[in-house]
Coordinates of C-alpha atoms in Angstrom, one line a residue:
Chain A
M4 CA -30.5 -7.9 7.2
L5 CA -30.0 -4.5 6.0
E6 CA -32.0 -1.9 7.0
A7 CA -32.1 2.0 6.3
R8 CA -34.0 4.0 8.8
S9 CA -35.2 7.9 7.9
L10 CA -31.8 8.3 6.3
N11 CA -31.0 12.0 5.3
R12 CA -28.3 13.5 3.6
A13 CA -27.8 17.4 2.2
F14 CA -24.8 18.8 0.3
G15 CA -25.3 22.4 1.3
S16 CA -28.7 23.5 0.3
L17 CA -29.2 20.3 -1.9
V18 CA -30.9 17.6 -0.3
V19 CA -29.6 14.3 -1.8
T20 CA -31.2 11.7 0.4
K21 CA -34.8 12.4 1.8
D22 CA -36.0 10.5 4.7
V23 CA -35.1 7.4 3.2
S24 CA -36.3 4.1 4.8
F25 CA -36.4 0.1 3.7
A26 CA -35.4 -3.2 5.0
L27 CA -34.0 -6.1 3.3
D28 CA -34.6 -9.7 4.4
K29 CA -31.8 -12.4 4.6
G30 CA -31.2 -13.4 1.2
E31 CA -33.4 -10.7 -0.5
R32 CA -32.5 -9.4 -4.1
R33 CA -33.5 -5.7 -4.2
V34 CA -33.1 -3.5 -7.0
V35 CA -33.0 0.3 -6.4
L36 CA -34.3 2.2 -9.7
G37 CA -34.1 5.9 -10.2
P38 CA -33.5 8.2 -12.7
N39 CA -29.9 10.2 -12.9
G40 CA -29.3 12.3 -10.0
A41 CA -31.9 10.6 -7.7
G42 CA -29.5 10.1 -5.3
K43 CA -28.8 6.3 -5.6
T44 CA -25.1 6.4 -5.2
T45 CA -25.1 8.6 -2.3
L46 CA -27.5 6.1 -0.6
F47 CA -24.9 3.7 -1.3
N48 CA -22.0 5.7 0.1
I49 CA -24.1 6.2 3.2
L50 CA -25.0 2.5 3.7
A51 CA -21.3 1.6 3.1
G52 CA -20.0 4.0 5.5
E53 CA -18.2 6.2 2.9
L54 CA -20.7 9.4 3.8
K55 CA -22.2 10.2 7.0
P56 CA -25.7 10.7 7.0
S57 CA -27.0 13.8 8.3
S58 CA -29.5 11.9 10.4
G59 CA -31.1 8.4 10.4
A60 CA -29.4 5.1 11.2
V61 CA -28.1 2.1 9.2
L62 CA -28.6 -1.4 10.6
M63 CA -27.1 -4.5 9.6
G64 CA -28.3 -7.9 11.1
G65 CA -30.3 -5.7 13.7
R66 CA -27.1 -3.8 15.0
D67 CA -26.7 -0.1 14.5
I68 CA -23.8 0.5 11.9
T69 CA -24.0 4.1 11.6
A70 CA -21.1 5.1 13.5
L71 CA -18.9 2.5 11.9
A72 CA -16.1 3.4 9.5
V73 CA -15.9 1.5 5.8
A74 CA -13.4 -1.2 7.1
A75 CA -15.6 -1.9 10.1
R76 CA -18.5 -2.6 8.0
A77 CA -16.6 -4.7 5.6
R78 CA -15.2 -6.8 8.6
L79 CA -18.9 -7.5 9.4
G80 CA -19.8 -8.9 5.9
L81 CA -20.9 -5.8 3.8
A82 CA -19.2 -5.6 0.5
R83 CA -19.6 -3.3 -2.3
S84 CA -18.6 -2.8 -5.8
Y85 CA -18.4 0.7 -7.5
Q86 CA -19.9 2.3 -10.2
K87 CA -16.8 3.7 -11.4
N88 CA -13.9 0.6 -11.6
N89 CA -11.8 1.2 -8.0
L90 CA -9.3 -1.8 -8.8
F91 CA -5.8 -2.5 -8.2
G92 CA -4.3 -0.9 -11.1
E93 CA -0.8 -2.4 -11.9
L94 CA -1.3 -5.5 -10.2
T95 CA -2.6 -8.8 -11.9
V96 CA -6.0 -10.2 -11.6
R97 CA -5.0 -12.8 -9.1
E98 CA -3.4 -10.0 -6.8
N99 CA -6.3 -8.0 -6.9
L100 CA -8.7 -10.8 -5.7
A101 CA -5.7 -12.2 -3.5
L102 CA -5.7 -8.9 -1.7
A103 CA -9.6 -8.9 -0.9
V104 CA -9.6 -12.6 0.2
A105 CA -6.5 -12.3 2.5
T106 CA -8.1 -9.2 4.0
A107 CA -11.4 -10.8 4.7
R108 CA -9.8 -14.0 6.2
G109 CA -7.5 -12.0 8.5
A110 CA -4.4 -12.9 6.6
A111 CA -3.3 -9.3 5.8
G112 CA -1.0 -8.8 8.1
W113 CA 1.0 -12.1 8.0
I114 CA 4.7 -11.6 8.4
M115 CA 5.6 -15.3 8.3
R116 CA 3.7 -16.4 5.4
D117 CA 3.0 -15.3 1.9
T118 CA -0.9 -14.8 0.8
L119 CA -0.3 -15.3 -2.5
S120 CA 1.2 -18.8 -2.3
D121 CA -1.5 -19.9 0.4
A122 CA -3.4 -22.9 -0.8
G123 CA -6.7 -21.8 1.0
I124 CA -6.7 -18.2 -0.1
A125 CA -5.7 -19.5 -3.6
E126 CA -8.7 -21.6 -3.4
D127 CA -11.2 -18.6 -2.4
V128 CA -9.3 -16.6 -5.6
R129 CA -10.3 -19.3 -7.8
D130 CA -14.0 -19.4 -6.7
A131 CA -14.5 -15.6 -7.1
A132 CA -12.6 -15.7 -10.4
L133 CA -15.0 -18.6 -11.5
A134 CA -17.9 -16.8 -10.3
V135 CA -17.1 -13.5 -12.3
G136 CA -15.8 -15.5 -15.3
L137 CA -12.1 -14.5 -14.8
T138 CA -10.5 -18.0 -14.5
E139 CA -8.4 -17.4 -17.6
M140 CA -7.6 -13.7 -16.9
L141 CA -5.8 -14.4 -13.3
D142 CA -2.3 -13.6 -14.5
V143 CA -3.1 -10.7 -16.7
P144 CA -2.5 -7.2 -15.1
V145 CA -5.5 -5.1 -14.5
D146 CA -3.8 -2.3 -16.7
A147 CA -4.0 -4.5 -19.7
V148 CA -7.5 -6.2 -19.6
S149 CA -10.5 -4.7 -21.4
Y150 CA -13.1 -2.7 -19.4
G151 CA -15.5 -5.3 -19.5
V152 CA -12.9 -7.8 -17.5
R153 CA -12.4 -4.5 -15.3
R154 CA -16.4 -4.4 -14.7
Q155 CA -16.3 -8.2 -13.9
L156 CA -13.4 -7.7 -11.7
E157 CA -14.9 -4.9 -9.8
V158 CA -17.9 -7.2 -8.9
G159 CA -15.3 -10.1 -8.1
I160 CA -13.3 -8.2 -5.7
A161 CA -16.5 -7.5 -3.7
L162 CA -17.6 -11.1 -3.9
S163 CA -13.9 -12.2 -2.9
T164 CA -14.7 -11.3 0.8
R165 CA -17.4 -13.6 1.2
P166 CA -19.9 -11.0 2.2
S167 CA -23.3 -11.6 3.8
V168 CA -24.7 -8.4 2.4
L169 CA -23.3 -7.2 -1.1
L170 CA -24.2 -3.8 -2.4
M171 CA -23.6 -3.5 -6.2
D172 CA -23.6 0.1 -8.1
E173 CA -24.7 -0.4 -11.8
P174 CA -22.4 -3.3 -12.0
T175 CA -23.2 -3.7 -15.9
S176 CA -22.8 0.3 -16.7
G177 CA -21.3 0.5 -19.9
V178 CA -21.0 -2.9 -20.7
G179 CA -22.3 -5.0 -24.1
P180 CA -25.4 -7.1 -24.2
G181 CA -23.4 -10.5 -23.9
M182 CA -21.9 -9.2 -20.8
I183 CA -25.2 -8.2 -19.3
Q184 CA -26.2 -11.8 -20.0
A185 CA -23.4 -13.3 -18.1
F186 CA -24.3 -10.9 -15.4
H187 CA -27.7 -12.3 -15.0
Q188 CA -26.2 -15.8 -14.8
L189 CA -24.0 -14.5 -12.1
M190 CA -27.1 -13.2 -10.2
H191 CA -28.6 -16.7 -10.1
T192 CA -25.6 -18.6 -9.2
L193 CA -25.1 -16.3 -6.1
P194 CA -25.8 -18.2 -2.7
R195 CA -29.5 -17.7 -1.9
E196 CA -28.6 -16.5 1.6
L197 CA -26.5 -13.7 0.4
T198 CA -28.5 -10.3 0.7
V199 CA -27.9 -8.2 -2.5
L200 CA -28.7 -4.5 -3.1
I201 CA -28.1 -3.6 -6.7
I202 CA -28.5 0.0 -8.3
E203 CA -29.6 -1.0 -12.0
H204 CA -30.4 0.9 -15.0
D205 CA -31.1 -2.2 -17.0
M206 CA -34.8 -2.9 -17.0
D207 CA -34.8 -6.3 -17.7
L208 CA -32.1 -7.3 -15.3
A209 CA -33.5 -5.4 -12.7
F210 CA -37.3 -7.4 -13.4
D211 CA -35.4 -10.5 -13.5
V212 CA -33.2 -10.8 -10.7
A213 CA -35.3 -8.5 -7.9
D214 CA -37.6 -9.7 -5.1
R215 CA -38.4 -6.4 -4.5
I216 CA -37.8 -3.1 -6.2
T217 CA -37.1 0.6 -4.6
V218 CA -37.7 3.6 -6.8
L219 CA -35.8 6.7 -5.9
N220 CA -36.6 10.0 -7.2
Y221 CA -35.4 13.4 -6.1
G222 CA -33.8 11.6 -3.1
E223 CA -37.0 10.3 -1.9
V224 CA -38.4 6.7 -1.8
V225 CA -41.4 7.1 -4.0
F226 CA -42.3 3.5 -4.6
E227 CA -41.6 0.0 -3.5
G228 CA -42.9 -3.1 -4.6
T229 CA -42.4 -6.5 -6.5
P230 CA -41.3 -6.4 -10.0
D231 CA -44.9 -7.2 -11.1
E232 CA -46.5 -4.3 -9.0
T233 CA -43.5 -2.0 -10.4
R234 CA -44.2 -2.7 -14.0
G235 CA -48.0 -1.9 -13.3
S236 CA -47.3 1.5 -11.4
P237 CA -48.2 4.5 -13.2
M238 CA -46.0 6.6 -11.2
V239 CA -43.0 4.5 -12.0
R240 CA -44.0 4.6 -15.7
E241 CA -44.2 8.2 -15.5
I242 CA -40.7 8.7 -13.8
Y243 CA -39.0 6.8 -16.4
L244 CA -41.2 7.1 -19.2
G245 CA -41.2 11.0 -18.5
E246 CA -37.4 11.1 -18.6
W247 CA -37.3 8.9 -21.8
D248 CA -39.5 11.4 -23.3
A249 CA -37.7 14.4 -22.2
H250 CA -34.6 12.8 -23.8
A251 CA -35.9 11.6 -26.9
Chain B
M18 CA 4.2 -7.0 -5.9
F19 CA 7.9 -7.9 -4.6
R20 CA 9.7 -10.8 -6.2
Q21 CA 13.0 -11.7 -5.4
S22 CA 14.3 -12.1 -9.0
L23 CA 17.4 -13.8 -10.3
L24 CA 18.4 -10.2 -11.2
K25 CA 18.1 -9.2 -7.7
T26 CA 19.7 -12.1 -6.0
L27 CA 22.8 -11.9 -8.3
T28 CA 23.0 -8.0 -8.1
V29 CA 23.0 -8.3 -4.0
L30 CA 25.4 -11.2 -4.1
A31 CA 27.8 -9.3 -6.4
I32 CA 27.9 -6.1 -4.3
L33 CA 28.2 -8.2 -1.3
A34 CA 31.3 -10.0 -2.7
A35 CA 32.8 -6.6 -4.2
A36 CA 32.5 -5.2 -0.8
I37 CA 34.0 -7.9 1.1
A38 CA 37.0 -8.0 -1.2
Y39 CA 37.3 -4.3 -1.5
T40 CA 37.4 -4.5 2.7
F41 CA 40.5 -6.7 2.6
T42 CA 42.5 -4.8 -0.1
T43 CA 41.9 -1.3 0.5
G44 CA 43.5 1.2 3.2
Y45 CA 41.9 2.7 6.5
F46 CA 40.1 5.2 4.5
G47 CA 38.7 3.0 1.9
K48 CA 37.3 0.8 5.0
E49 CA 35.5 4.0 6.1
L50 CA 33.8 4.3 2.8
V51 CA 32.7 0.9 3.0
I52 CA 31.1 1.4 6.4
E53 CA 29.5 4.6 5.3
A54 CA 28.0 2.7 2.2
A55 CA 26.7 0.2 4.3
T56 CA 24.9 2.2 7.0
L57 CA 23.6 4.4 4.0
A58 CA 22.2 1.2 2.0
I59 CA 20.4 0.0 5.3
L60 CA 18.7 3.5 5.5
A61 CA 17.9 3.4 1.9
I62 CA 16.5 0.1 2.0
S63 CA 14.4 0.9 5.1
L64 CA 13.1 4.1 3.2
D65 CA 12.4 2.2 -0.2
M66 CA 10.1 -0.3 1.9
I67 CA 7.5 2.2 2.7
A68 CA 8.2 4.8 0.1
G69 CA 8.7 2.4 -3.1
Y70 CA 6.2 -0.4 -1.8
G71 CA 4.1 1.4 0.7
G72 CA 3.9 4.4 -1.5
M73 CA 4.8 6.9 1.9
I74 CA 7.4 9.3 1.2
S75 CA 8.9 9.8 4.4
L76 CA 11.1 13.0 5.2
C77 CA 12.0 11.7 8.5
H78 CA 14.1 8.9 7.9
G79 CA 17.1 10.9 8.8
A80 CA 15.6 11.5 12.3
I81 CA 14.8 7.7 12.8
F82 CA 18.4 7.1 11.8
G83 CA 19.4 9.5 14.4
V84 CA 17.1 8.2 16.8
G85 CA 18.8 5.2 16.7
A86 CA 22.3 6.4 16.8
Y87 CA 21.3 8.6 20.0
T88 CA 19.5 6.0 22.1
Y89 CA 22.7 4.0 21.2
A90 CA 25.1 6.5 22.1
G91 CA 23.2 7.9 25.1
L92 CA 22.8 4.8 26.8
T93 CA 26.4 3.6 26.4
V94 CA 28.0 6.9 27.1
L95 CA 25.8 8.3 29.8
F96 CA 24.4 5.5 31.6
E97 CA 27.3 3.0 30.8
V98 CA 24.8 0.3 29.5
N99 CA 26.2 -3.1 27.8
P100 CA 26.5 -2.1 24.2
F101 CA 24.7 -5.1 23.0
L102 CA 21.7 -4.2 25.1
A103 CA 22.1 -0.3 24.0
F104 CA 22.1 -1.9 20.4
A105 CA 19.0 -3.7 20.7
A106 CA 17.4 -0.6 22.7
A107 CA 18.5 1.7 19.7
I108 CA 16.5 -0.6 17.4
V109 CA 13.3 -0.8 19.5
V110 CA 13.3 2.9 20.3
S111 CA 13.6 3.7 16.5
A112 CA 10.7 1.4 15.7
A113 CA 8.4 2.8 18.5
F114 CA 9.4 6.1 17.2
A115 CA 8.7 5.3 13.7
F116 CA 5.3 3.5 14.7
A117 CA 4.0 6.8 16.4
V118 CA 5.0 8.8 13.2
G119 CA 3.2 6.1 11.2
A120 CA 0.1 6.1 13.5
V121 CA -0.3 9.8 13.6
T122 CA 0.6 10.6 9.9
A123 CA -1.5 7.6 8.4
R124 CA -4.3 9.8 7.3
T125 CA -2.5 12.2 5.4
H126 CA -1.8 11.8 1.8
G127 CA 0.7 13.4 -0.8
I128 CA 2.5 16.6 0.0
F129 CA 0.5 16.9 3.6
F130 CA 2.0 13.6 4.6
I131 CA 5.5 14.5 3.4
M132 CA 5.3 17.7 5.7
A133 CA 3.9 16.0 8.4
T134 CA 6.9 13.6 8.4
L135 CA 9.2 16.4 7.8
A136 CA 7.8 17.9 10.8
F137 CA 8.2 14.8 13.0
G138 CA 11.8 14.8 12.0
Q139 CA 12.5 18.4 12.8
M140 CA 11.0 18.0 16.3
A141 CA 13.3 15.1 17.2
Y142 CA 16.2 17.1 15.8
V143 CA 15.5 20.2 17.9
L144 CA 14.7 18.4 21.0
V145 CA 18.5 17.0 20.7
F146 CA 19.9 19.9 19.5
E147 CA 18.4 21.9 22.7
N148 CA 19.1 19.1 25.0
K149 CA 21.9 19.4 27.3
A150 CA 21.9 16.3 28.9
L151 CA 22.6 14.8 25.4
G152 CA 25.5 17.2 24.6
G153 CA 23.1 19.8 22.9
D154 CA 24.9 21.0 19.5
D155 CA 28.2 19.6 20.5
G156 CA 27.2 16.1 20.4
L157 CA 28.2 13.0 22.5
A158 CA 31.7 11.7 22.1
G159 CA 33.5 8.7 23.2
V160 CA 30.7 6.3 21.9
P161 CA 32.0 2.6 22.3
R162 CA 31.7 0.0 19.8
L163 CA 30.3 -3.6 20.3
D164 CA 32.6 -5.7 22.7
V165 CA 33.0 -8.9 20.7
S166 CA 36.2 -9.9 22.5
P167 CA 34.5 -13.1 23.8
L168 CA 34.0 -14.1 20.4
G169 CA 37.6 -13.6 19.4
L170 CA 36.8 -10.4 17.6
D171 CA 37.5 -6.8 17.8
F172 CA 35.3 -4.2 16.2
N173 CA 37.9 -1.5 16.8
N174 CA 39.7 -3.3 14.0
S175 CA 38.3 -1.7 11.0
V176 CA 38.2 -4.8 8.6
Q177 CA 36.1 -6.3 11.1
F178 CA 34.1 -3.6 11.9
A179 CA 33.7 -3.1 8.0
L180 CA 32.6 -6.6 7.7
F181 CA 30.3 -6.3 10.3
A182 CA 28.4 -3.1 8.5
V183 CA 28.4 -5.0 5.5
A184 CA 26.9 -8.1 7.1
A185 CA 24.1 -6.1 8.8
A186 CA 23.2 -4.3 5.4
A187 CA 22.9 -7.7 4.0
L188 CA 20.6 -9.1 6.9
S189 CA 18.5 -5.7 6.4
Y190 CA 18.3 -6.6 2.7
A191 CA 16.9 -10.1 3.5
A192 CA 14.6 -8.7 6.3
A193 CA 13.0 -6.2 4.1
A194 CA 12.6 -8.7 1.3
W195 CA 11.2 -11.1 3.6
V196 CA 8.3 -8.7 4.7
L197 CA 7.9 -7.6 1.6
R198 CA 7.0 -11.1 0.3
S199 CA 4.7 -11.7 3.1
G200 CA 1.2 -11.2 3.5
F201 CA 1.9 -8.0 5.1
G202 CA 4.1 -6.9 2.1
R203 CA 1.3 -7.8 -0.3
T204 CA -1.3 -5.6 1.7
L205 CA 1.3 -2.8 2.0
V206 CA 1.5 -2.5 -2.0
G207 CA -2.3 -3.0 -1.9
I208 CA -2.5 0.5 0.1
R209 CA -0.1 1.9 -2.4
V210 CA -1.7 1.1 -5.2
N211 CA -5.6 1.7 -4.1
E212 CA -5.9 2.8 -0.4
A213 CA -9.8 3.4 -0.4
R214 CA -10.5 -0.4 -1.7
M215 CA -8.2 -1.8 0.7
K216 CA -10.5 -0.1 3.3
A217 CA -13.5 -1.6 1.7
V218 CA -12.4 -5.0 1.6
G219 CA -12.1 -4.3 5.5
L220 CA -8.5 -3.4 6.4
T221 CA -7.6 -1.1 9.1
V222 CA -5.1 0.7 6.9
W223 CA -3.5 3.2 9.8
R224 CA -2.6 -0.1 11.7
T225 CA -0.9 -1.5 8.7
K226 CA 0.8 1.6 8.1
A227 CA 2.1 2.3 11.7
I228 CA 3.6 -1.4 11.5
A229 CA 5.0 -0.9 8.1
F230 CA 6.7 2.2 9.5
A231 CA 8.1 0.5 12.6
I232 CA 9.6 -2.2 10.7
S233 CA 11.2 0.3 8.7
G234 CA 12.3 2.4 11.7
A235 CA 13.7 -0.7 13.2
L236 CA 16.2 -1.2 10.0
A237 CA 16.8 2.8 9.9
G238 CA 17.7 2.4 13.8
L239 CA 20.0 -0.5 13.2
G240 CA 21.9 1.7 10.7
G241 CA 22.0 4.6 13.1
A242 CA 23.6 2.6 15.9
I243 CA 26.1 1.4 13.6
A244 CA 27.0 4.9 12.2
A245 CA 27.1 6.2 15.8
Q246 CA 30.0 3.4 16.5
Q247 CA 31.8 4.2 13.2
T248 CA 32.7 7.7 14.0
M249 CA 32.5 7.0 18.0
F250 CA 30.6 10.1 18.0
V251 CA 26.8 11.4 17.6
S252 CA 25.9 15.1 16.9
P253 CA 22.3 16.6 15.8
E254 CA 23.5 16.7 12.4
L255 CA 22.7 13.1 12.1
M256 CA 19.1 14.0 12.6
A257 CA 19.1 17.1 10.3
W258 CA 16.5 17.1 7.4
M259 CA 19.2 17.2 5.0
V260 CA 19.9 13.4 5.8
S261 CA 16.5 12.4 4.9
G262 CA 16.5 14.3 2.1
T263 CA 19.9 12.6 0.9
V264 CA 18.5 9.4 1.6
L265 CA 15.5 9.9 -0.7
M266 CA 17.8 11.1 -3.3
V267 CA 19.8 7.8 -3.0
V268 CA 16.9 5.7 -3.3
I269 CA 15.3 7.6 -6.2
F270 CA 18.9 7.6 -7.9
G271 CA 19.2 3.9 -7.5
G272 CA 15.7 2.8 -8.2
I273 CA 12.7 3.3 -5.9
G274 CA 10.5 0.6 -5.4
T275 CA 13.2 -2.1 -6.3
L276 CA 14.8 -2.7 -3.0
V277 CA 18.0 -3.5 -4.7
G278 CA 18.3 -0.3 -6.3
P279 CA 19.0 1.9 -2.9
I280 CA 21.8 -0.4 -2.3
V281 CA 23.3 0.2 -5.5
G282 CA 22.4 3.9 -5.4
A283 CA 24.2 4.2 -1.5
V284 CA 27.4 2.4 -2.9
V285 CA 27.6 4.6 -6.0
W286 CA 26.7 7.7 -4.1
V287 CA 29.4 7.3 -1.4
F288 CA 32.1 6.5 -3.7
L289 CA 31.1 9.1 -6.5
K290 CA 30.8 11.7 -3.4
H291 CA 34.4 10.9 -2.3
E292 CA 35.8 10.8 -5.7
I293 CA 34.4 14.3 -6.7
S294 CA 34.9 15.8 -3.5
S295 CA 38.6 15.0 -3.9
A296 CA 38.8 16.8 -7.0
T297 CA 36.3 19.8 -6.8
P298 CA 34.4 21.2 -3.6
Y299 CA 31.1 21.5 -6.1
W300 CA 30.0 17.9 -5.1
H301 CA 26.2 18.8 -4.5
I302 CA 26.2 20.4 -8.0
V303 CA 27.4 16.9 -9.2
A304 CA 25.0 15.2 -7.0
G305 CA 21.9 17.5 -8.1
T306 CA 22.8 17.2 -11.8
V307 CA 22.9 13.3 -11.5
L308 CA 19.6 13.3 -9.6
I309 CA 17.8 15.4 -12.3
I310 CA 19.2 13.0 -15.1
T311 CA 17.9 10.0 -13.4
I312 CA 14.5 11.8 -13.1
V313 CA 14.1 13.0 -16.8
A314 CA 15.3 9.7 -18.1
G315 CA 12.3 8.2 -16.7
G316 CA 12.8 8.0 -13.0
R317 CA 13.5 4.2 -12.9
G318 CA 17.0 5.0 -11.3
L319 CA 20.3 3.2 -12.1
Y320 CA 19.3 -0.4 -11.1
G321 CA 15.6 0.2 -11.7
Q322 CA 16.3 1.0 -15.4
I323 CA 18.5 -2.2 -15.9
E324 CA 15.9 -4.2 -14.0
Y325 CA 13.0 -2.7 -16.4
M326 CA 15.0 -3.5 -19.5
V327 CA 15.9 -7.1 -18.2
E328 CA 12.3 -7.7 -17.1
R329 CA 10.7 -6.7 -20.7
R330 CA 12.9 -8.8 -22.6
R331 CA 12.0 -12.0 -20.2
L332 CA 8.3 -11.0 -20.9
K333 CA 8.7 -10.8 -24.6
R334 CA 10.6 -14.3 -24.4
L335 CA 7.7 -15.6 -22.6
A336 CA 5.0 -14.2 -24.9
A337 CA 7.0 -15.4 -28.0
A338 CA 6.9 -18.9 -26.5
G339 CA 3.5 -18.7 -26.2
V340 CA 2.9 -18.1 -22.4
P341 CA -0.1 -15.6 -22.3
S342 CA 0.6 -14.4 -18.6
T343 CA 3.2 -12.2 -17.1
A344 CA 2.2 -13.8 -13.6
T345 CA 5.8 -14.6 -12.9
G346 CA 6.9 -11.2 -13.0
R347 CA 5.1 -8.1 -12.9
E348 CA 6.6 -6.6 -10.2
D349 CA 10.0 -5.6 -12.1
E350 CA 8.2 -4.0 -14.9
T351 CA 6.4 -1.3 -12.9
H352 CA 7.7 -0.1 -9.5
A353 CA 5.6 -2.6 -6.9

């Protein structure tokens, strides 16, 4: 469903993505692990089209999408959420979701009708709000909500477009244990045919939701396997525990 | 997001009533002021649509206004085209010119966007200034007004022409409000607030910007075609960047991103200018001072400040009544 073929990307002499290849089946849940600076977000930016790779290709549903811009990839069903909240600040939660829903439904250019009062769009907005637990918050301005709510909305906007491939960049970064728990639940309620690629630091979450895990280090794929294989891998243990040691 | 609040409706209706009453009671010069205020209001509404709601601070709206004026004048004077046809052509050509500006500048932001629009405006200005067929710097004289005699009307009658200009301004407001309340208008605000995210959810941003410019340009061209008929004369000065700067000042003075503020700004601007100019030659110093006070006082503008206070009280009342949301009227609080 989503495939990376020998992706390379360098910023000056710093190689951040080095010959990265992997392929996700339809409906697969893949978690990308790796210490800080391993090139995870850069990889996401390449997959979503915000960065062009120096070489290599990105394929979606077998089609080469390397040359497509962000918006064109989104229209093919590729959605992403961001590590740093990237919301419509002064608007309400409802308006945030409605903008995404309307765009995905091809209603963004309606001149004769209002997308905010359209029944079909309102239904998709409610579905997305329900999925990320924001039903009670719909009419609150984003500027007035807590950080946790913004994280929920960040994922909600991505889900609003009814994507076939969802990229989530550290969806639970900076939130408390309660919300991580809620996010576990969200992951299990997502449609089974939705292909998901997540960057995640929370190990419990990673092992809980992943079908397979890809580990990046210094821009390279150093390991790929099932959660069990990952847990048992001395190399992964060294990368992660080594880092923890260094910080301890 | 745009919301046609009660305050907006009442303010527009009050100005409309005052303009009509004033037109019937004032002398010739007063009617000229009404027409001037009406055309400036149309241009200011046009600019607020894309600057206040779309976040695109255009410095070529004077040029678009001029394209409308020159299209009307050129077709009627040089080619003796039916004025109604020329009027429609003025709107279409202005929209096309604006679409081109919007499409080309869509990828630029901030100061670069402003400079790019200014460059477009200056190119149009120089083109007209140097073009002998269009009268060069002398302009074109003898521009006819719309021939409405089949309706039993006469636009050479200054009352009727003033009322026509006021009606055009009212229709411009209604058209702009309609567009801003549509799905397209929501998308436009989305681009201003977070353009990158609009792209990420799949929007072809440049196209929305170009179409917004075209709609705005159609209104600006309408204003220009009326201005050409008022003076029955067009000159390159209509397109000078000073005009674009003045409209932007009027929009900010009245309240950017409120759609009603630009009308209030245009009316107050025109009458203030007339009163002060008759007392002292230093109108521009007064205008500059007024603008600086507006910006230092929070930048909401004359109408914008009133709307802000009314809206804040309404939200407090709602909160006191136990309504947790602000769903009904976020728009008026900030400028969206």
